[in-house]
Amino acid sequence: KKLVIAIDGPAGAGKSTVARIVAQCLGYVYIDTGAMYRAVAWQALQSAKPTAETIAEIAAAGNIELTYADGKTSVRIAGKDVSEAIRTPRVSNMVSEVAQIPAVRQHLLALQRRMAESGGVVMDGRDIGSHVLPNADLKIFLTASIDERARRRWLELTAKGYQIDLGQLKTDIACRDKKDCERKTAPLIQAEDAVLIDTTQLSINGAVEAILKLCEQ
Ligand code: C5P
């Protein structure tokens, strides 16, 4: 049987890295829902004064394409490839505002459910197990300490050439987590039937192996 696997957790816990490898191992499709919210945020930043209404219209247009090939996700919005552009600190720092708008969530939810319909998917995000795919075969809640998550993001961004202060990054991540946890519509929450995996002291491979083992059960 082709499973539906949901992976949720706070920023920088290793969700996308782990989800991508699990998908590769199983021959499944990896769906990065954060990239969809980021694409909407990026598009919103292209206009001078985005409002909740205009941002909702961006999501409603539904022209977000996620393609996944050779372990790599590409994201396009309105035909433009934004795979790299959506990873800038500027987008990271405003995406949670965009993700709070109920109409935005509603439109992306429909897209996400459709993408998981045929099974054989690993979907990661904040509300996948709790809201988007409540009937997923396996739900994982991946987390790590805030210090470790900030350190990983810092290494990632520094490798890309960004000059970023670790303390500031930690504050930004904590701020994003708070917004994601406290929003009214589909907040970040561990689903009751999700398995908790703390990666503070666990390698990427360790997390992947734990998930693959759970798939066999
Ligand atoms: O996973 P990533 O860090 O790229 O997600 C970016 C942001 O998108 C999150 O901080 C959150 O605000 C939003 N998001 C969400 N629900 C999801 C996935 C992401 O609200 N399922």
PDB file of C-alpha atoms and ligand atoms in Angstrom:
ATOM      1  CA  LYS A   1       0.000   0.000   0.000  1.00  0.00           C
ATOM      2  CA  LYS A   2       1.176   3.491  -0.811  1.00  0.00           C
ATOM      3  CA  LEU A   3       1.144   5.452   2.412  1.00  0.00           C
ATOM      4  CA  VAL A   4       0.379   9.041   3.222  1.00  0.00           C
ATOM      5  CA  ILE A   5       2.950  10.391   5.684  1.00  0.00           C
ATOM      6  CA  ALA A   6       2.519  13.713   7.499  1.00  0.00           C
ATOM      7  CA  ILE A   7       5.489  15.460   9.118  1.00  0.00           C
ATOM      8  CA  ASP A   8       4.935  18.559  11.233  1.00  0.00           C
ATOM      9  CA  GLY A   9       7.035  20.598  13.601  1.00  0.00           C
ATOM     10  CA  PRO A  10       8.580  24.011  14.263  1.00  0.00           C
ATOM     11  CA  ALA A  11      11.028  25.845  11.985  1.00  0.00           C
ATOM     12  CA  GLY A  12      14.458  24.295  11.589  1.00  0.00           C
ATOM     13  CA  ALA A  13      13.655  20.901  13.128  1.00  0.00           C
ATOM     14  CA  GLY A  14      14.882  19.175   9.965  1.00  0.00           C
ATOM     15  CA  LYS A  15      11.461  18.405   8.494  1.00  0.00           C
ATOM     16  CA  SER A  16      12.238  19.116   4.867  1.00  0.00           C
ATOM     17  CA  THR A  17      15.594  17.316   4.863  1.00  0.00           C
ATOM     18  CA  VAL A  18      14.175  14.261   6.610  1.00  0.00           C
ATOM     19  CA  ALA A  19      10.922  14.252   4.602  1.00  0.00           C
ATOM     20  CA  ARG A  20      12.822  14.469   1.324  1.00  0.00           C
ATOM     21  CA  ILE A  21      15.060  11.504   2.162  1.00  0.00           C
ATOM     22  CA  VAL A  22      12.147   9.403   3.434  1.00  0.00           C
ATOM     23  CA  ALA A  23      10.298  10.121   0.169  1.00  0.00           C
ATOM     24  CA  GLN A  24      13.357   9.147  -1.858  1.00  0.00           C
ATOM     25  CA  CYS A  25      13.806   5.897   0.081  1.00  0.00           C
ATOM     26  CA  LEU A  26      10.176   4.908  -0.463  1.00  0.00           C
ATOM     27  CA  GLY A  27       9.861   6.203  -4.022  1.00  0.00           C
ATOM     28  CA  TYR A  28       7.201   8.668  -2.858  1.00  0.00           C
ATOM     29  CA  VAL A  29       6.572  12.277  -3.740  1.00  0.00           C
ATOM     30  CA  TYR A  30       7.713  14.939  -1.285  1.00  0.00           C
ATOM     31  CA  ILE A  31       5.375  17.886  -0.794  1.00  0.00           C
ATOM     32  CA  ASP A  32       6.786  20.946   0.949  1.00  0.00           C
ATOM     33  CA  THR A  33       3.714  22.935   2.051  1.00  0.00           C
ATOM     34  CA  GLY A  34       5.900  25.648   3.608  1.00  0.00           C
ATOM     35  CA  ALA A  35       7.128  26.399   0.080  1.00  0.00           C
ATOM     36  CA  MET A  36       3.535  27.107  -0.957  1.00  0.00           C
ATOM     37  CA  TYR A  37       3.065  29.667   1.841  1.00  0.00           C
ATOM     38  CA  ARG A  38       6.470  31.108   1.005  1.00  0.00           C
ATOM     39  CA  ALA A  39       5.522  31.479  -2.669  1.00  0.00           C
ATOM     40  CA  VAL A  40       2.401  33.436  -1.704  1.00  0.00           C
ATOM     41  CA  ALA A  41       4.519  35.593   0.638  1.00  0.00           C
ATOM     42  CA  TRP A  42       7.096  36.208  -2.094  1.00  0.00           C
ATOM     43  CA  GLN A  43       4.397  37.254  -4.562  1.00  0.00           C
ATOM     44  CA  ALA A  44       2.866  39.561  -1.934  1.00  0.00           C
ATOM     45  CA  LEU A  45       6.246  41.242  -1.452  1.00  0.00           C
ATOM     46  CA  GLN A  46       6.264  42.176  -5.142  1.00  0.00           C
ATOM     47  CA  SER A  47       3.515  44.725  -4.550  1.00  0.00           C
ATOM     48  CA  ALA A  48       4.028  47.938  -2.594  1.00  0.00           C
ATOM     49  CA  LYS A  49       1.217  47.585  -0.059  1.00  0.00           C
ATOM     50  CA  PRO A  50      -0.125  44.045   0.150  1.00  0.00           C
ATOM     51  CA  THR A  51      -3.380  43.691   2.107  1.00  0.00           C
ATOM     52  CA  ALA A  52      -5.021  40.540   3.476  1.00  0.00           C
ATOM     53  CA  GLU A  53      -7.435  40.729   0.526  1.00  0.00           C
ATOM     54  CA  THR A  54      -4.788  40.989  -2.181  1.00  0.00           C
ATOM     55  CA  ILE A  55      -2.749  38.229  -0.516  1.00  0.00           C
ATOM     56  CA  ALA A  56      -5.811  35.980  -0.392  1.00  0.00           C
ATOM     57  CA  GLU A  57      -6.313  36.647  -4.110  1.00  0.00           C
ATOM     58  CA  ILE A  58      -2.773  35.461  -4.794  1.00  0.00           C
ATOM     59  CA  ALA A  59      -3.540  32.167  -3.038  1.00  0.00           C
ATOM     60  CA  ALA A  60      -6.963  31.911  -4.689  1.00  0.00           C
ATOM     61  CA  ALA A  61      -5.444  32.182  -8.154  1.00  0.00           C
ATOM     62  CA  GLY A  62      -4.090  28.710  -7.456  1.00  0.00           C
ATOM     63  CA  ASN A  63      -1.206  29.097  -9.867  1.00  0.00           C
ATOM     64  CA  ILE A  64       1.354  27.631  -7.498  1.00  0.00           C
ATOM     65  CA  GLU A  65       3.163  24.634  -8.927  1.00  0.00           C
ATOM     66  CA  LEU A  66       5.313  22.315  -6.881  1.00  0.00           C
ATOM     67  CA  THR A  67       7.390  19.904  -8.899  1.00  0.00           C
ATOM     68  CA  TYR A  68       9.557  17.270  -7.400  1.00  0.00           C
ATOM     69  CA  ALA A  69      12.271  15.460  -9.335  1.00  0.00           C
ATOM     70  CA  ASP A  70      15.599  13.871  -8.402  1.00  0.00           C
ATOM     71  CA  GLY A  71      15.079  14.763  -4.751  1.00  0.00           C
ATOM     72  CA  LYS A  72      14.677  18.441  -5.561  1.00  0.00           C
ATOM     73  CA  THR A  73      11.582  20.574  -5.152  1.00  0.00           C
ATOM     74  CA  SER A  74      10.945  23.420  -7.550  1.00  0.00           C
ATOM     75  CA  VAL A  75       8.340  26.051  -6.839  1.00  0.00           C
ATOM     76  CA  ARG A  76       6.687  28.276  -9.397  1.00  0.00           C
ATOM     77  CA  ILE A  77       4.106  30.971  -8.921  1.00  0.00           C
ATOM     78  CA  ALA A  78       2.399  32.636 -11.871  1.00  0.00           C
ATOM     79  CA  GLY A  79       4.889  30.816 -14.087  1.00  0.00           C
ATOM     80  CA  LYS A  80       7.971  32.202 -12.340  1.00  0.00           C
ATOM     81  CA  ASP A  81      10.501  29.900 -10.694  1.00  0.00           C
ATOM     82  CA  VAL A  82      10.893  31.141  -7.115  1.00  0.00           C
ATOM     83  CA  SER A  83      12.622  28.080  -5.632  1.00  0.00           C
ATOM     84  CA  GLU A  84      15.564  30.137  -4.375  1.00  0.00           C
ATOM     85  CA  ALA A  85      13.805  33.473  -3.897  1.00  0.00           C
ATOM     86  CA  ILE A  86      11.419  32.049  -1.280  1.00  0.00           C
ATOM     87  CA  ARG A  87      14.319  31.091   1.028  1.00  0.00           C
ATOM     88  CA  THR A  88      15.539  34.608   1.793  1.00  0.00           C
ATOM     89  CA  PRO A  89      15.343  35.889   5.388  1.00  0.00           C
ATOM     90  CA  ARG A  90      12.979  38.606   4.104  1.00  0.00           C
ATOM     91  CA  VAL A  91      10.419  35.997   3.056  1.00  0.00           C
ATOM     92  CA  SER A  92      11.026  33.877   6.185  1.00  0.00           C
ATOM     93  CA  ASN A  93      10.292  36.861   8.393  1.00  0.00           C
ATOM     94  CA  MET A  94       6.937  37.700   6.817  1.00  0.00           C
ATOM     95  CA  VAL A  95       5.585  34.279   5.771  1.00  0.00           C
ATOM     96  CA  SER A  96       3.885  33.642   9.124  1.00  0.00           C
ATOM     97  CA  GLU A  97       1.833  36.819   8.670  1.00  0.00           C
ATOM     98  CA  VAL A  98       0.641  35.514   5.330  1.00  0.00           C
ATOM     99  CA  ALA A  99      -0.062  32.071   6.794  1.00  0.00           C
ATOM    100  CA  GLN A 100      -2.358  33.642   9.406  1.00  0.00           C
ATOM    101  CA  ILE A 101      -4.858  34.811   6.813  1.00  0.00           C
ATOM    102  CA  PRO A 102      -7.717  32.264   6.924  1.00  0.00           C
ATOM    103  CA  ALA A 103      -8.578  32.626   3.218  1.00  0.00           C
ATOM    104  CA  VAL A 104      -4.964  31.905   2.267  1.00  0.00           C
ATOM    105  CA  ARG A 105      -4.991  28.720   4.352  1.00  0.00           C
ATOM    106  CA  GLN A 106      -8.305  27.637   2.904  1.00  0.00           C
ATOM    107  CA  HIS A 107      -7.056  27.881  -0.679  1.00  0.00           C
ATOM    108  CA  LEU A 108      -3.757  26.130   0.000  1.00  0.00           C
ATOM    109  CA  LEU A 109      -5.529  23.421   2.014  1.00  0.00           C
ATOM    110  CA  ALA A 110      -7.602  22.473  -1.033  1.00  0.00           C
ATOM    111  CA  LEU A 111      -4.487  22.313  -3.199  1.00  0.00           C
ATOM    112  CA  GLN A 112      -2.623  20.228  -0.601  1.00  0.00           C
ATOM    113  CA  ARG A 113      -5.436  17.690  -0.157  1.00  0.00           C
ATOM    114  CA  ARG A 114      -5.644  17.229  -3.894  1.00  0.00           C
ATOM    115  CA  MET A 115      -1.886  16.621  -4.102  1.00  0.00           C
ATOM    116  CA  ALA A 116      -2.087  13.828  -1.510  1.00  0.00           C
ATOM    117  CA  GLU A 117      -5.149  12.100  -2.978  1.00  0.00           C
ATOM    118  CA  SER A 118      -3.378   9.274  -4.724  1.00  0.00           C
ATOM    119  CA  GLY A 119      -1.118   8.356  -1.794  1.00  0.00           C
ATOM    120  CA  GLY A 120       2.601   7.681  -1.884  1.00  0.00           C
ATOM    121  CA  VAL A 121       3.372  11.112  -0.466  1.00  0.00           C
ATOM    122  CA  VAL A 122       5.376  12.608   2.346  1.00  0.00           C
ATOM    123  CA  MET A 123       3.948  16.033   3.168  1.00  0.00           C
ATOM    124  CA  ASP A 124       5.592  18.380   5.645  1.00  0.00           C
ATOM    125  CA  GLY A 125       4.328  21.560   7.279  1.00  0.00           C
ATOM    126  CA  ARG A 126       2.685  22.778  10.482  1.00  0.00           C
ATOM    127  CA  ASP A 127      -0.902  21.532  10.309  1.00  0.00           C
ATOM    128  CA  ILE A 128      -0.640  18.461   8.094  1.00  0.00           C
ATOM    129  CA  GLY A 129      -1.390  15.740  10.659  1.00  0.00           C
ATOM    130  CA  SER A 130      -3.791  17.902  12.649  1.00  0.00           C
ATOM    131  CA  HIS A 131      -5.748  19.512   9.836  1.00  0.00           C
ATOM    132  CA  VAL A 132      -4.778  18.908   6.208  1.00  0.00           C
ATOM    133  CA  LEU A 133      -4.517  15.097   6.275  1.00  0.00           C
ATOM    134  CA  PRO A 134      -6.231  13.911   9.472  1.00  0.00           C
ATOM    135  CA  ASN A 135      -6.398  10.372   8.075  1.00  0.00           C
ATOM    136  CA  ALA A 136      -2.692  10.105   7.211  1.00  0.00           C
ATOM    137  CA  ASP A 137      -1.277   6.598   7.726  1.00  0.00           C
ATOM    138  CA  LEU A 138       1.668   7.906   9.718  1.00  0.00           C
ATOM    139  CA  LYS A 139       2.054  11.224  11.526  1.00  0.00           C
ATOM    140  CA  ILE A 140       5.374  12.480  12.806  1.00  0.00           C
ATOM    141  CA  PHE A 141       6.020  15.522  14.967  1.00  0.00           C
ATOM    142  CA  LEU A 142       9.641  16.470  14.461  1.00  0.00           C
ATOM    143  CA  THR A 143      11.193  18.871  16.901  1.00  0.00           C
ATOM    144  CA  ALA A 144      14.511  20.004  18.420  1.00  0.00           C
ATOM    145  CA  SER A 145      15.635  22.592  20.969  1.00  0.00           C
ATOM    146  CA  ILE A 146      15.458  26.220  19.840  1.00  0.00           C
ATOM    147  CA  ASP A 147      19.256  26.559  20.137  1.00  0.00           C
ATOM    148  CA  GLU A 148      19.863  23.581  17.912  1.00  0.00           C
ATOM    149  CA  ARG A 149      17.269  24.704  15.364  1.00  0.00           C
ATOM    150  CA  ALA A 150      18.773  28.213  15.212  1.00  0.00           C
ATOM    151  CA  ARG A 151      22.261  26.739  14.839  1.00  0.00           C
ATOM    152  CA  ARG A 152      21.166  24.572  11.877  1.00  0.00           C
ATOM    153  CA  ARG A 153      19.448  27.478  10.109  1.00  0.00           C
ATOM    154  CA  TRP A 154      22.503  29.639  10.715  1.00  0.00           C
ATOM    155  CA  LEU A 155      24.800  27.029   9.121  1.00  0.00           C
ATOM    156  CA  GLU A 156      22.421  26.742   6.166  1.00  0.00           C
ATOM    157  CA  LEU A 157      22.176  30.492   5.571  1.00  0.00           C
ATOM    158  CA  THR A 158      25.878  31.114   6.171  1.00  0.00           C
ATOM    159  CA  ALA A 159      26.711  28.460   3.579  1.00  0.00           C
ATOM    160  CA  LYS A 160      24.554  30.417   1.130  1.00  0.00           C
ATOM    161  CA  GLY A 161      26.583  33.557   1.836  1.00  0.00           C
ATOM    162  CA  TYR A 162      24.216  35.404   4.185  1.00  0.00           C
ATOM    163  CA  GLN A 163      25.843  37.262   7.050  1.00  0.00           C
ATOM    164  CA  ILE A 164      23.514  36.598   9.906  1.00  0.00           C
ATOM    165  CA  ASP A 165      23.747  36.975  13.648  1.00  0.00           C
ATOM    166  CA  LEU A 166      22.949  33.703  15.441  1.00  0.00           C
ATOM    167  CA  GLY A 167      21.188  35.501  18.302  1.00  0.00           C
ATOM    168  CA  GLN A 168      19.009  37.479  15.889  1.00  0.00           C
ATOM    169  CA  LEU A 169      18.173  34.312  13.952  1.00  0.00           C
ATOM    170  CA  LYS A 170      17.144  32.602  17.170  1.00  0.00           C
ATOM    171  CA  THR A 171      14.831  35.523  17.979  1.00  0.00           C
ATOM    172  CA  ASP A 172      13.344  35.446  14.455  1.00  0.00           C
ATOM    173  CA  ILE A 173      12.699  31.693  14.600  1.00  0.00           C
ATOM    174  CA  ALA A 174      11.132  31.920  18.071  1.00  0.00           C
ATOM    175  CA  CYS A 175       8.927  34.753  16.821  1.00  0.00           C
ATOM    176  CA  ARG A 176       7.805  32.714  13.791  1.00  0.00           C
ATOM    177  CA  ASP A 177       7.082  29.648  15.994  1.00  0.00           C
ATOM    178  CA  LYS A 178       5.011  31.793  18.341  1.00  0.00           C
ATOM    179  CA  LYS A 179       2.924  33.163  15.476  1.00  0.00           C
ATOM    180  CA  ASP A 180       2.488  29.669  14.015  1.00  0.00           C
ATOM    181  CA  CYS A 181       1.440  28.222  17.392  1.00  0.00           C
ATOM    182  CA  GLU A 182      -0.877  31.035  18.387  1.00  0.00           C
ATOM    183  CA  ARG A 183      -2.787  31.689  15.179  1.00  0.00           C
ATOM    184  CA  LYS A 184      -6.496  30.888  15.243  1.00  0.00           C
ATOM    185  CA  THR A 185      -6.752  28.897  12.016  1.00  0.00           C
ATOM    186  CA  ALA A 186      -4.979  25.528  11.979  1.00  0.00           C
ATOM    187  CA  PRO A 187      -2.103  26.387  14.343  1.00  0.00           C
ATOM    188  CA  LEU A 188       1.094  24.399  14.692  1.00  0.00           C
ATOM    189  CA  ILE A 189       0.173  21.530  16.983  1.00  0.00           C
ATOM    190  CA  GLN A 190       1.176  17.930  17.524  1.00  0.00           C
ATOM    191  CA  ALA A 191      -1.709  15.709  16.412  1.00  0.00           C
ATOM    192  CA  GLU A 192      -2.906  13.311  19.117  1.00  0.00           C
ATOM    193  CA  ASP A 193      -1.850  10.295  17.096  1.00  0.00           C
ATOM    194  CA  ALA A 194       1.500  11.725  15.955  1.00  0.00           C
ATOM    195  CA  VAL A 195       4.800  10.140  16.976  1.00  0.00           C
ATOM    196  CA  LEU A 196       7.179  12.651  18.561  1.00  0.00           C
ATOM    197  CA  ILE A 197      10.776  12.578  17.341  1.00  0.00           C
ATOM    198  CA  ASP A 198      13.218  14.978  18.992  1.00  0.00           C
ATOM    199  CA  THR A 199      16.235  15.565  16.745  1.00  0.00           C
ATOM    200  CA  THR A 200      18.254  17.713  19.168  1.00  0.00           C
ATOM    201  CA  GLN A 201      20.667  14.813  19.640  1.00  0.00           C
ATOM    202  CA  LEU A 202      19.634  12.800  16.609  1.00  0.00           C
ATOM    203  CA  SER A 203      21.273  12.810  13.172  1.00  0.00           C
ATOM    204  CA  ILE A 204      19.345  13.160   9.928  1.00  0.00           C
ATOM    205  CA  ASN A 205      19.876   9.464   9.252  1.00  0.00           C
ATOM    206  CA  GLY A 206      18.712   8.590  12.746  1.00  0.00           C
ATOM    207  CA  ALA A 207      15.434  10.414  12.174  1.00  0.00           C
ATOM    208  CA  VAL A 208      15.004   8.890   8.702  1.00  0.00           C
ATOM    209  CA  GLU A 209      15.576   5.371  10.040  1.00  0.00           C
ATOM    210  CA  ALA A 210      13.094   5.891  12.857  1.00  0.00           C
ATOM    211  CA  ILE A 211      10.430   6.978  10.366  1.00  0.00           C
ATOM    212  CA  LEU A 212      11.142   4.142   7.913  1.00  0.00           C
ATOM    213  CA  LYS A 213      10.813   1.679  10.790  1.00  0.00           C
ATOM    214  CA  LEU A 214       7.431   3.157  11.724  1.00  0.00           C
ATOM    215  CA  CYS A 215       6.318   2.751   8.092  1.00  0.00           C
ATOM    216  CA  GLU A 216       6.911  -0.985   8.314  1.00  0.00           C
ATOM    217  CA  GLN A 217       4.566  -1.392  11.264  1.00  0.00           C
TER     218      GLN A 217
HETATM  219  O1  C5P B   1       8.315  24.977   6.512  1.00  0.00           O
HETATM  220  P1  C5P B   1       8.711  26.411   6.337  1.00  0.00           P
HETATM  221  O2  C5P B   1       9.578  26.916   7.437  1.00  0.00           O
HETATM  222  O3  C5P B   1       9.254  26.711   4.985  1.00  0.00           O
HETATM  223  O4  C5P B   1       7.324  27.189   6.437  1.00  0.00           O
HETATM  224  C1  C5P B   1       7.260  28.587   6.341  1.00  0.00           C
HETATM  225  C2  C5P B   1       6.031  29.131   7.064  1.00  0.00           C
HETATM  226  O5  C5P B   1       4.843  28.765   6.369  1.00  0.00           O
HETATM  227  C3  C5P B   1       5.808  28.646   8.485  1.00  0.00           C
HETATM  228  O6  C5P B   1       6.537  29.378   9.438  1.00  0.00           O
HETATM  229  C4  C5P B   1       4.313  28.857   8.658  1.00  0.00           C
HETATM  230  O7  C5P B   1       4.013  30.181   8.977  1.00  0.00           O
HETATM  231  C5  C5P B   1       3.770  28.578   7.272  1.00  0.00           C
HETATM  232  N1  C5P B   1       3.243  27.220   7.143  1.00  0.00           N
HETATM  233  C6  C5P B   1       1.994  26.953   7.638  1.00  0.00           C
HETATM  234  N2  C5P B   1       1.428  25.721   7.467  1.00  0.00           N
HETATM  235  C7  C5P B   1       2.091  24.754   6.825  1.00  0.00           C
HETATM  236  C8  C5P B   1       3.393  24.987   6.335  1.00  0.00           C
HETATM  237  C9  C5P B   1       3.952  26.233   6.524  1.00  0.00           C
HETATM  238  O8  C5P B   1       1.373  27.829   8.232  1.00  0.00           O
HETATM  239  N3  C5P B   1       1.501  23.569   6.637  1.00  0.00           N
END
